[in-house]
Coordinates of C-alpha atoms in Angstrom, one line a residue:
M1 CA 84.3 143.4 108.5
A2 CA 83.5 147.0 107.9
M3 CA 80.3 148.8 107.4
A4 CA 79.8 150.5 104.1
G5 CA 78.1 149.8 100.9
V6 CA 78.6 148.3 97.6
R7 CA 79.5 149.9 94.3
S8 CA 77.7 148.7 91.2
Q9 CA 80.3 147.6 88.7
R10 CA 79.0 148.3 85.2
G11 CA 80.9 147.9 82.0
S12 CA 83.0 145.1 83.5
S13 CA 81.1 142.2 81.9
S14 CA 83.7 141.7 79.2
S15 CA 86.4 141.2 81.7
R16 CA 84.3 138.8 83.8
M17 CA 83.2 136.5 81.0
L18 CA 86.3 134.4 81.4
L19 CA 85.4 133.5 85.0
P20 CA 82.3 131.9 86.6
R21 CA 79.6 134.2 87.9
N22 CA 80.4 133.6 91.5
I23 CA 84.2 134.4 91.5
S24 CA 86.4 137.2 90.3
L25 CA 90.2 137.7 90.5
S26 CA 91.4 138.7 93.9
T27 CA 94.1 141.3 94.8
G28 CA 94.3 140.3 98.4
H29 CA 98.0 139.7 98.1
L30 CA 98.4 143.3 96.9
P31 CA 97.3 145.6 99.7
E32 CA 96.2 149.1 99.1
A33 CA 99.6 150.4 100.4
L34 CA 101.3 148.5 97.6
G35 CA 99.0 149.7 94.8
G36 CA 96.5 146.8 94.7
A37 CA 93.5 147.6 92.6
P38 CA 90.0 146.4 93.7
P39 CA 88.5 143.8 91.3
P40 CA 85.0 144.4 89.9
L41 CA 82.3 142.7 91.9
R42 CA 78.6 142.1 91.6
P43 CA 76.2 144.8 92.8
N44 CA 75.3 144.8 96.5
V45 CA 78.6 143.0 97.4
I46 CA 81.3 144.7 99.4
N47 CA 84.9 144.4 98.3
P48 CA 87.1 143.8 101.3
Y49 CA 90.2 145.0 99.4
G50 CA 88.8 148.1 97.8
R51 CA 89.5 151.5 99.3
P52 CA 85.9 152.7 99.7
Y53 CA 82.8 150.7 100.6
R54 CA 80.0 152.0 98.6
C55 CA 76.3 151.0 99.0
A56 CA 74.6 150.9 95.6
R57 CA 70.9 151.3 95.4
L58 CA 69.3 147.9 96.0
D59 CA 67.3 146.5 93.1
R60 CA 64.1 145.9 95.1
L61 CA 64.4 149.1 97.3
R62 CA 65.8 151.3 94.6
H63 CA 63.6 154.3 95.5
A64 CA 63.8 153.7 99.3
C65 CA 67.6 153.4 99.8
T66 CA 69.9 156.2 98.9
A67 CA 73.6 155.7 98.0
L68 CA 75.8 155.5 101.1
D69 CA 79.4 156.4 100.6
L70 CA 81.6 155.7 103.7
D71 CA 85.3 155.0 103.6
R72 CA 85.9 151.6 105.2
R73 CA 89.0 152.9 106.9
Y74 CA 87.0 155.4 108.9
W75 CA 84.5 152.7 109.9
Q76 CA 87.2 150.2 110.9
M77 CA 89.0 152.9 112.9
F78 CA 85.7 153.7 114.6
L79 CA 85.2 150.1 115.5
I80 CA 88.7 149.9 116.9
V81 CA 87.8 152.8 119.2
L82 CA 84.8 150.7 120.4
V83 CA 87.0 147.7 120.8
A84 CA 89.3 149.6 123.0
Y85 CA 86.3 150.7 125.1
S86 CA 85.1 147.2 125.4
A87 CA 88.5 145.9 126.4
W88 CA 88.7 148.4 129.2
A89 CA 85.1 148.5 130.4
S90 CA 84.3 144.7 130.4
P91 CA 86.9 143.7 133.1
F92 CA 86.3 146.9 135.0
E93 CA 82.5 146.5 135.3
L94 CA 82.9 142.9 136.3
A95 CA 85.4 143.8 139.1
L96 CA 83.5 146.8 140.4
E97 CA 79.7 146.2 140.4
K98 CA 78.9 149.8 141.4
A99 CA 80.9 151.0 138.4
A100 CA 78.2 149.7 136.2
S101 CA 76.0 152.7 136.5
R102 CA 73.0 153.6 134.3
A103 CA 75.3 155.7 132.0
H104 CA 77.7 152.8 131.5
L105 CA 74.8 150.5 130.6
V106 CA 73.5 153.0 128.0
V107 CA 77.0 153.3 126.5
D108 CA 77.4 149.5 126.4
L109 CA 74.0 149.1 124.6
V110 CA 75.0 151.7 122.0
V111 CA 78.3 149.9 121.4
D112 CA 76.5 146.6 121.0
V113 CA 74.2 148.2 118.4
F114 CA 77.2 149.2 116.2
F115 CA 78.7 145.7 116.4
C116 CA 75.3 144.2 115.6
A117 CA 75.2 146.4 112.5
D118 CA 78.6 145.1 111.5
I119 CA 77.4 141.5 111.8
V120 CA 74.7 142.3 109.2
V121 CA 77.2 144.0 106.9
S122 CA 79.4 140.9 107.1
F123 CA 76.8 139.0 105.0
F124 CA 77.6 141.3 102.1
V125 CA 81.4 141.2 102.2
A126 CA 83.2 139.1 99.6
Y127 CA 85.9 136.7 100.6
R128 CA 89.0 135.3 99.0
D129 CA 89.0 131.5 98.4
R130 CA 92.5 130.5 99.6
S131 CA 92.5 127.3 97.5
T132 CA 92.0 129.2 94.2
D133 CA 93.0 132.7 95.2
L134 CA 89.8 134.1 93.7
L135 CA 87.4 136.6 95.2
V136 CA 84.0 135.0 95.8
D137 CA 81.1 137.5 95.4
D138 CA 78.1 135.1 95.5
R139 CA 76.0 136.3 98.4
S140 CA 74.6 132.8 99.1
K141 CA 78.1 131.4 99.5
I142 CA 79.2 134.4 101.6
A143 CA 76.3 133.8 104.0
V144 CA 76.9 130.0 104.2
R145 CA 80.6 130.6 104.9
Y146 CA 79.9 133.1 107.6
L147 CA 77.2 131.1 109.3
T148 CA 79.3 127.9 109.4
R149 CA 82.4 129.6 110.9
P150 CA 82.9 129.6 114.7
W151 CA 83.4 133.4 114.8
F152 CA 79.7 133.9 113.8
V153 CA 78.5 132.4 117.1
L154 CA 81.2 134.3 119.0
D155 CA 80.2 137.6 117.2
V156 CA 76.6 137.1 118.2
A157 CA 77.4 136.0 121.8
S158 CA 79.7 139.0 122.3
T159 CA 77.0 141.4 121.0
I160 CA 73.9 140.3 122.9
P161 CA 73.8 142.1 126.3
L162 CA 73.4 138.9 128.3
Q163 CA 74.5 140.4 131.6
I164 CA 71.8 143.1 131.2
V165 CA 69.2 140.4 130.5
Y166 CA 70.4 138.5 133.6
Q167 CA 70.1 141.7 135.7
L168 CA 66.6 142.3 134.5
V169 CA 65.5 138.8 135.3
R170 CA 67.3 138.2 138.6
G171 CA 67.6 141.8 139.7
K172 CA 71.3 141.7 140.3
R173 CA 74.5 141.7 138.2
N174 CA 76.7 139.4 140.2
G175 CA 76.5 135.6 139.7
P176 CA 77.7 133.1 137.2
C177 CA 76.2 135.0 134.3
G178 CA 78.1 138.1 135.2
F179 CA 81.2 136.6 133.6
L180 CA 79.4 136.6 130.3
I181 CA 80.4 140.3 129.9
L182 CA 84.0 139.0 129.2
L183 CA 82.7 137.6 125.9
R184 CA 83.2 141.2 124.6
L185 CA 86.9 140.6 124.7
W186 CA 86.4 138.5 121.5
R187 CA 86.3 141.8 119.7
L188 CA 90.0 142.2 120.4
R189 CA 90.7 140.1 117.3
R190 CA 89.9 143.2 115.3
A191 CA 92.8 145.0 116.9
S192 CA 95.1 142.1 116.1
K193 CA 94.0 142.2 112.5
L194 CA 94.5 146.0 112.4
F195 CA 98.1 145.8 113.7
T196 CA 98.9 143.0 111.3
R197 CA 97.7 145.1 108.4
L198 CA 99.5 148.2 109.6
E199 CA 102.7 146.3 109.9
K200 CA 102.5 145.4 106.2
D201 CA 101.7 149.0 105.2
T202 CA 104.9 150.4 103.8
R203 CA 103.6 154.0 104.2
L204 CA 103.8 153.7 108.0
S205 CA 106.9 153.3 110.2
Y206 CA 107.2 149.6 111.2
F207 CA 109.1 150.5 114.4
W208 CA 106.4 152.8 115.7
T209 CA 103.6 150.5 114.7
R210 CA 105.2 147.6 116.4
F211 CA 106.1 149.7 119.5
I212 CA 102.5 150.9 119.9
K213 CA 101.3 147.3 119.6
L214 CA 103.6 146.2 122.4
V215 CA 102.6 149.1 124.6
C216 CA 98.9 148.1 124.1
V217 CA 99.6 144.5 125.0
A218 CA 101.4 145.5 128.2
L219 CA 98.6 148.0 129.2
F220 CA 95.9 145.4 128.6
A221 CA 97.7 142.8 130.7
L222 CA 98.2 145.5 133.5
H223 CA 94.5 146.4 133.4
C224 CA 93.2 142.8 133.5
A225 CA 95.4 141.9 136.4
S226 CA 94.2 145.0 138.3
C227 CA 90.6 144.2 137.7
V228 CA 91.0 140.5 138.8
Y229 CA 92.8 141.7 142.0
L230 CA 89.9 144.1 142.6
W231 CA 87.3 141.4 142.1
L232 CA 89.1 139.2 144.6
A233 CA 89.0 141.9 147.2
F234 CA 85.4 143.0 146.7
H235 CA 84.1 139.4 146.7
Y236 CA 86.0 138.1 149.7
R237 CA 83.9 137.4 152.8
D238 CA 86.2 139.2 155.2
K239 CA 87.3 142.6 153.9
E240 CA 90.0 142.9 156.5
Q241 CA 91.8 139.8 155.1
T242 CA 92.3 141.2 151.6
W243 CA 95.3 142.9 150.1
I244 CA 93.7 146.3 150.2
G245 CA 91.5 145.8 153.3
S246 CA 94.5 145.3 155.5
L247 CA 95.5 148.9 154.7
R248 CA 92.2 150.6 153.9
G249 CA 89.3 149.0 155.7
D250 CA 86.8 151.4 154.2
F251 CA 87.8 150.7 150.6
K252 CA 84.2 149.6 149.7
E253 CA 82.8 152.9 150.7
R254 CA 85.4 154.9 148.9
S255 CA 85.3 155.9 145.2
V256 CA 85.8 153.1 142.6
W257 CA 88.9 155.0 141.3
F258 CA 90.5 154.9 144.7
A259 CA 90.6 151.1 144.7
Y260 CA 91.4 150.9 141.0
T261 CA 94.5 153.2 141.6
Y262 CA 95.7 150.9 144.3
A263 CA 95.2 147.8 142.1
V264 CA 97.0 149.4 139.1
Y265 CA 99.9 150.3 141.5
W266 CA 100.2 146.7 142.7
S267 CA 99.9 145.3 139.2
M268 CA 102.6 147.7 137.9
T269 CA 105.1 146.9 140.6
T270 CA 104.5 143.2 140.2
M271 CA 104.9 143.3 136.4
A272 CA 108.0 145.4 136.7
T273 CA 109.4 142.8 139.2
V274 CA 110.0 145.6 141.7
G275 CA 107.7 144.4 144.5
Y276 CA 108.0 147.0 147.2
G277 CA 106.0 144.8 149.6
D278 CA 103.6 147.5 150.7
L279 CA 100.7 145.6 148.9
H280 CA 100.7 141.9 149.2
A281 CA 98.3 138.9 149.0
A282 CA 96.4 138.4 152.3
N283 CA 94.4 135.2 151.6
T284 CA 94.8 132.0 149.7
G285 CA 92.9 133.1 146.6
E286 CA 95.0 136.2 146.2
K287 CA 98.2 134.2 146.7
L288 CA 97.2 131.7 144.0
F289 CA 96.3 134.5 141.6
S290 CA 99.6 136.3 142.4
I291 CA 101.5 133.1 141.5
L292 CA 99.5 132.7 138.3
F293 CA 100.0 136.4 137.4
M294 CA 103.8 136.3 138.0
L295 CA 104.0 133.2 135.8
C296 CA 102.1 134.9 133.0
N297 CA 104.1 138.0 133.6
M298 CA 107.3 136.2 132.7
G299 CA 105.8 135.4 129.3
V300 CA 104.5 138.9 128.7
A301 CA 107.9 140.4 129.7
C302 CA 109.8 138.0 127.4
Y303 CA 107.4 138.9 124.5
V304 CA 107.7 142.7 125.0
I305 CA 111.4 142.8 125.8
G306 CA 112.3 140.4 123.0
N307 CA 110.3 142.4 120.4
M308 CA 111.7 145.7 121.6
T309 CA 115.2 144.3 121.4
N310 CA 114.6 143.2 117.9
L311 CA 113.2 146.6 116.9
V312 CA 116.2 148.5 118.4
V313 CA 118.8 146.2 116.9
H314 CA 117.0 146.2 113.5
G315 CA 117.1 150.0 113.5
A316 CA 120.8 150.1 114.3
T317 CA 121.8 147.2 112.0
T318 CA 122.9 149.5 109.2
T319 CA 125.1 151.6 111.5
F320 CA 126.7 148.4 113.0
R321 CA 127.5 147.1 109.5
M322 CA 129.0 150.4 108.4
R323 CA 131.2 150.6 111.5
D324 CA 132.3 147.0 111.1
M325 CA 133.2 147.5 107.5
V326 CA 135.1 150.8 108.2
D327 CA 137.1 149.1 111.0
Q328 CA 137.9 146.2 108.6
V329 CA 139.0 148.6 105.9
A330 CA 141.2 150.5 108.4
R331 CA 142.8 147.3 109.7
Y332 CA 143.4 146.1 106.1
G333 CA 145.1 149.4 105.2
K334 CA 147.2 149.4 108.3
A335 CA 148.3 145.8 107.9
N336 CA 149.3 146.3 104.3
R337 CA 150.9 149.7 105.0
L338 CA 148.8 151.6 102.5
P339 CA 149.4 155.4 102.2
V340 CA 147.2 157.6 104.4
W341 CA 145.5 159.2 101.5
M342 CA 144.5 155.8 100.1
R343 CA 143.1 154.6 103.4
E344 CA 141.0 157.8 103.6
Q345 CA 139.6 157.2 100.2
M346 CA 138.7 153.7 101.0
V347 CA 136.9 154.8 104.2
E348 CA 135.1 157.6 102.5
S349 CA 133.9 155.2 99.8
V350 CA 132.5 152.8 102.4
Q351 CA 130.7 155.5 104.3
L352 CA 129.3 157.0 101.1
R353 CA 128.0 153.6 100.2
F354 CA 125.9 153.3 103.3
Q355 CA 124.8 156.9 103.2
M356 CA 123.4 156.5 99.7
A357 CA 122.0 153.0 100.3
E358 CA 118.4 154.2 100.0
L359 CA 119.1 155.7 96.6
L360 CA 120.7 152.5 95.2
L361 CA 118.8 149.3 95.1
P362 CA 120.9 146.2 95.7
D363 CA 121.5 144.0 92.7
E364 CA 119.9 141.0 94.5
V365 CA 116.7 143.0 94.9
L366 CA 116.7 144.2 91.3
S367 CA 117.3 140.7 90.0
E368 CA 114.0 139.6 91.7
L369 CA 112.0 142.1 89.8
P370 CA 110.5 141.2 86.4
K371 CA 112.5 142.3 83.4
A372 CA 109.8 144.7 82.2
A373 CA 109.8 146.3 85.7
R374 CA 113.6 146.7 85.8
S375 CA 113.5 148.3 82.3
A376 CA 110.8 150.7 83.3
V377 CA 112.7 151.8 86.4
A378 CA 115.9 152.2 84.4
Q379 CA 114.2 154.4 81.8
H380 CA 112.6 156.6 84.5
L381 CA 116.0 157.1 86.2
Y382 CA 118.5 157.3 83.4
K383 CA 116.8 158.0 80.0
A384 CA 116.7 161.8 80.3
T385 CA 120.4 161.9 81.5
V386 CA 121.5 159.7 78.6
E387 CA 119.6 161.8 76.0
D388 CA 121.2 165.0 77.4
S389 CA 124.8 163.6 77.2
Y390 CA 126.7 164.8 74.1
L391 CA 127.6 161.3 72.9
F392 CA 124.0 160.1 72.5
R393 CA 122.5 163.4 71.3
G394 CA 120.3 162.7 68.3
A395 CA 120.3 158.9 68.8
S396 CA 117.1 157.0 68.3
D397 CA 114.7 156.3 71.2
N398 CA 115.0 152.6 70.7
L399 CA 118.8 152.7 71.1
V400 CA 118.6 154.8 74.3
V401 CA 116.0 152.3 75.8
Q402 CA 118.4 149.4 75.1
L403 CA 121.3 151.3 76.6
V404 CA 119.6 152.2 79.9
S405 CA 118.4 148.7 80.5
E406 CA 121.9 147.6 81.8
M407 CA 123.1 150.9 83.3
K408 CA 124.2 151.2 86.9
A409 CA 124.4 154.3 89.1
E410 CA 127.4 154.9 91.4
F411 CA 128.5 157.6 93.8
F412 CA 132.0 158.9 94.3
P413 CA 133.1 161.1 97.2
P414 CA 135.2 164.3 96.5
K415 CA 138.7 163.8 95.2
M416 CA 138.1 160.1 94.3
D417 CA 139.5 158.7 91.1
I418 CA 136.8 157.6 88.6
V419 CA 139.1 156.7 85.7
L420 CA 142.8 155.9 86.0
E421 CA 145.3 156.8 83.4
N422 CA 146.5 153.8 81.3
E423 CA 143.9 151.4 82.7
I424 CA 142.0 149.1 80.3
P425 CA 138.8 150.8 79.1
T426 CA 136.0 148.6 80.4
D427 CA 133.4 151.3 81.3
C428 CA 132.5 154.8 80.5
Y429 CA 130.5 157.2 82.7
I430 CA 127.8 159.8 82.3
I431 CA 128.0 162.5 85.0
A432 CA 124.5 162.8 86.5
S433 CA 125.4 165.3 89.2
G434 CA 128.6 166.9 90.6
Q435 CA 131.8 167.8 88.8
V436 CA 135.0 166.0 87.8
F437 CA 138.4 167.1 86.5
I438 CA 141.2 167.0 84.8
M439 CA 138.7 169.1 82.8
R440 CA 135.8 170.8 84.5
I441 CA 133.0 168.4 83.4
G442 CA 129.6 169.0 85.0
P443 CA 126.2 167.2 84.8
H444 CA 125.5 165.3 81.5
G445 CA 129.2 165.3 80.7
M446 CA 131.1 162.0 80.3
A447 CA 134.2 160.4 81.6
G448 CA 136.2 157.5 80.2
E449 CA 134.5 157.5 76.8
I450 CA 137.7 158.3 74.9
G451 CA 139.4 155.1 75.9
V452 CA 136.2 153.1 75.2
M453 CA 135.5 154.7 71.8
L454 CA 139.1 154.5 70.5
N455 CA 139.8 151.1 72.2
I456 CA 143.0 152.5 73.8
P457 CA 144.2 152.8 77.4
Q458 CA 142.6 155.7 79.2
P459 CA 144.6 158.8 78.2
F460 CA 144.3 160.5 81.6
T461 CA 143.0 160.3 85.1
I462 CA 139.5 161.7 85.9
R463 CA 138.8 162.6 89.5
S464 CA 135.7 163.9 91.2
R465 CA 135.7 167.5 92.4
T466 CA 132.6 167.2 94.6
L467 CA 130.2 164.4 95.6
T468 CA 129.5 163.0 92.1
Q469 CA 126.8 160.6 90.9
V470 CA 127.6 158.8 87.7
I471 CA 125.9 156.3 85.4
R472 CA 128.1 153.5 84.4
I473 CA 128.0 151.9 80.9
S474 CA 130.0 148.9 80.2
R475 CA 132.1 148.8 77.0
S476 CA 130.7 145.4 75.9
H477 CA 127.1 146.6 76.4
L478 CA 127.8 149.8 74.4
Q479 CA 129.4 147.9 71.5
S480 CA 126.7 145.2 71.4
T481 CA 124.0 147.9 71.3
I482 CA 125.5 150.2 68.8
W483 CA 126.9 147.5 66.4
P484 CA 123.5 146.6 64.8
A485 CA 122.3 150.2 64.6
T486 CA 124.3 151.7 61.7
A487 CA 122.6 155.0 61.6
D488 CA 122.8 155.5 65.4
G489 CA 126.5 154.4 65.3
D490 CA 127.3 157.1 62.7
T491 CA 125.5 159.7 64.8
I492 CA 127.3 158.7 68.0
F493 CA 130.7 158.7 66.2
S494 CA 130.0 162.1 64.6
N495 CA 129.2 163.5 68.1
F496 CA 132.4 162.0 69.4
V497 CA 134.6 163.5 66.7
Q498 CA 133.0 166.9 67.2
Y499 CA 133.7 166.6 70.9
L500 CA 137.4 165.8 70.2
E501 CA 137.7 168.8 68.0
S502 CA 136.1 171.1 70.6
L503 CA 138.6 169.7 73.2
K504 CA 141.5 170.6 71.0
V505 CA 140.2 174.1 70.6
R506 CA 139.3 174.7 74.3
H507 CA 142.0 172.7 76.0
G508 CA 144.9 172.6 73.5
E509 CA 147.6 173.2 76.1
E510 CA 146.2 171.0 78.8
L511 CA 145.1 168.0 76.7
T512 CA 148.1 166.8 74.6
F513 CA 146.5 163.5 74.1
A514 CA 144.7 164.7 71.0
R515 CA 148.0 165.4 69.3
E516 CA 149.5 162.2 70.6
L517 CA 146.8 160.3 68.8
G518 CA 148.5 161.6 65.6
H519 CA 145.6 162.6 63.4
D520 CA 142.9 165.2 63.2
T521 CA 139.9 163.0 62.4
L522 CA 140.2 159.3 63.0
P523 CA 139.0 157.0 60.3
F524 CA 136.2 154.8 61.6
Q525 CA 133.6 152.6 60.0
N526 CA 130.3 152.1 61.9
G527 CA 132.0 153.4 65.1
D528 CA 135.0 151.0 64.9
P529 CA 138.6 151.6 63.7
I530 CA 139.4 150.5 60.1
R531 CA 141.9 147.7 60.0
V532 CA 144.1 147.1 56.8
V533 CA 146.8 144.7 55.9
I534 CA 150.1 146.3 54.6
H535 CA 152.7 144.6 52.6
G536 CA 156.4 145.6 52.4
Q537 CA 156.9 145.0 48.7
I538 CA 155.0 144.4 45.5
P539 CA 155.0 140.7 44.6
H540 CA 156.1 139.5 41.2
G541 CA 154.8 136.8 38.9
S542 CA 151.3 136.0 40.1
G543 CA 150.3 139.6 40.7
M544 CA 149.3 141.6 43.7
A545 CA 145.8 140.2 44.0
G546 CA 147.1 136.7 44.0
N547 CA 149.9 137.0 46.6
R548 CA 149.0 138.5 50.0
A549 CA 151.5 136.8 52.2
A550 CA 153.8 138.4 54.7
G551 CA 151.4 141.2 55.5
K552 CA 150.8 143.0 58.8
L553 CA 147.4 143.9 60.2
V554 CA 147.3 147.5 61.4
C555 CA 144.8 150.2 62.3
L556 CA 144.6 152.7 59.4
P557 CA 146.2 156.0 60.5
G558 CA 144.6 159.4 59.8
S559 CA 146.7 160.4 56.8
L560 CA 148.7 158.9 53.9
E561 CA 152.0 160.3 55.3
E562 CA 151.4 158.5 58.5
L563 CA 150.6 155.3 56.7
L564 CA 154.0 155.5 54.8
K565 CA 155.8 156.3 58.1
L566 CA 154.0 153.3 59.7
G567 CA 155.2 151.0 56.8
E568 CA 158.8 152.3 57.2
D569 CA 158.7 151.4 60.9
K570 CA 157.2 147.9 60.2
F571 CA 159.4 146.9 57.2
G572 CA 162.5 149.0 57.6
M573 CA 162.3 150.6 54.2
A574 CA 161.0 153.9 52.9
A575 CA 158.1 154.1 50.4
R576 CA 156.6 156.8 48.3
H577 CA 153.4 155.2 47.1
V578 CA 150.6 153.0 48.4
L579 CA 148.9 150.7 46.0
T580 CA 145.7 148.6 46.4
A581 CA 145.5 144.9 45.5
D582 CA 144.2 145.9 42.1
G583 CA 147.2 148.1 41.4
A584 CA 145.4 151.5 42.0
E585 CA 147.4 154.2 43.7
V586 CA 145.9 155.5 47.0
D587 CA 145.7 159.3 47.2
D588 CA 143.5 159.6 50.3
V589 CA 143.1 157.1 53.2
R590 CA 139.4 158.0 53.5
A591 CA 138.8 156.0 50.3
L592 CA 140.0 152.8 52.0
R593 CA 137.8 150.2 53.6
D594 CA 138.1 147.7 56.4
G595 CA 140.1 144.6 55.4
D596 CA 141.8 146.2 52.3
H597 CA 145.3 144.9 51.4
L598 CA 147.8 147.7 50.7
F599 CA 151.3 147.4 49.0
L600 CA 154.0 150.0 49.7
S601 CA 156.1 151.0 46.7

């Protein structure tokens, strides 16, 4: 519970009409660290999940109460400081009666006043109904729930200064009621809730949050054991027969910090299982407590050491996995006698994968996200890069959105092959950063798109010059996205043809693949090659349109001369003319359409 006030939620009646007056949707499962938004509540009710607690002007005391704006985080942290003081002072004042001076009593009363104020505020804090996961903001239900819970009685009991009342009535602090001061330790539940919330806060380091919690647990156990050992020494009838009296007979006349230092020293050596033997139990009560403390110490040590081991191992898990995979790759390369350069490439790829792990979300994590979330992430990461690449320049926004939904990012170390010559074209890549060669292609360039667009084996190998990040587009996804979009398909193909022309001009000597393709501009229709059926002779009798047997399905070349040469290769006879099924002579291959039947004469 935290002290603050309530914000009056106006203008939210339309969103609350679907729910009863006493409940509103809860975002308790979405903490502030993960972007949870506080739901609107009634006036004068505090939202436990909202960032600030605001106190609106009360209806009946509108002119008497001013708006109070206090961030609940500051109030909670302030209460945690008071909890830490109570956890230290309560056992200390019980063990050392003379430590409870007038100054300590005043501080204790001030601390109790703050926790009393927090009890009052608790009647205004909404709660989440776990059965319906709804936030209840009905003040009567909030009060009934708080009053019927056991922690209300404990909150009140830990706030009332019973030991001071006992001292005023009996004139002394010791006695059975003196132990009532330990009720203040109930406040430690706030510290437990704080650490639970901080461990879930992704903005903080889990390792250091957990580490600080373990240190606090160990220090609290150390302090409590020291105070109990002091209480045993100060309340034993024979001071010479105590663990400290056997060494310092005047310990009762010395400063309280003198005895406390000795007690902490004994507790620390016992907890650390060192046991020098210079301080030891001298009577039966001290021996029984020493046995009990050592039994409890085994549990505390197991808890702290076990958690610390898990934290250290968890932090080094990634390194262990990388080393194991590198060793496995090295053994595999050696067992199969792979070349040294190939082994080095495999090892570099494995190391790069782990180094870039935080930039690439695993597929199993992405698959758990809703489709709309995955699409939004892909658009944010890849849309600008796709729009800047030459192939998709001028394409519609709808096409780009469909393309990026299935894209994947990959990293390649220097001198790593991205595309291999003569491999089947299954993917093409957009260069997001870095450079590749045969040609010097920088960011927003592409690799492997020639084989994908022409549906031919990759014409050459493309290798990374530096550390290169690419965005992979599968051939099947590219085709299924472009096929229904005729206008975008024409735009993409036009960009591709212009790119091929520029390659021939800029890299004519280096890139002979353009000449090997055998034409200047390739005939395509909607981004796909035109396929025609050629026949070796003109049929007689029933006419050309009625007899289309013995044909061969081929991709239409780029010129009429190449088509005649292709027919000569297929049928073993030279031809001078190309006729359509209707008997018309073909003068230009650009006039042909996909599926036409052609007859060589």
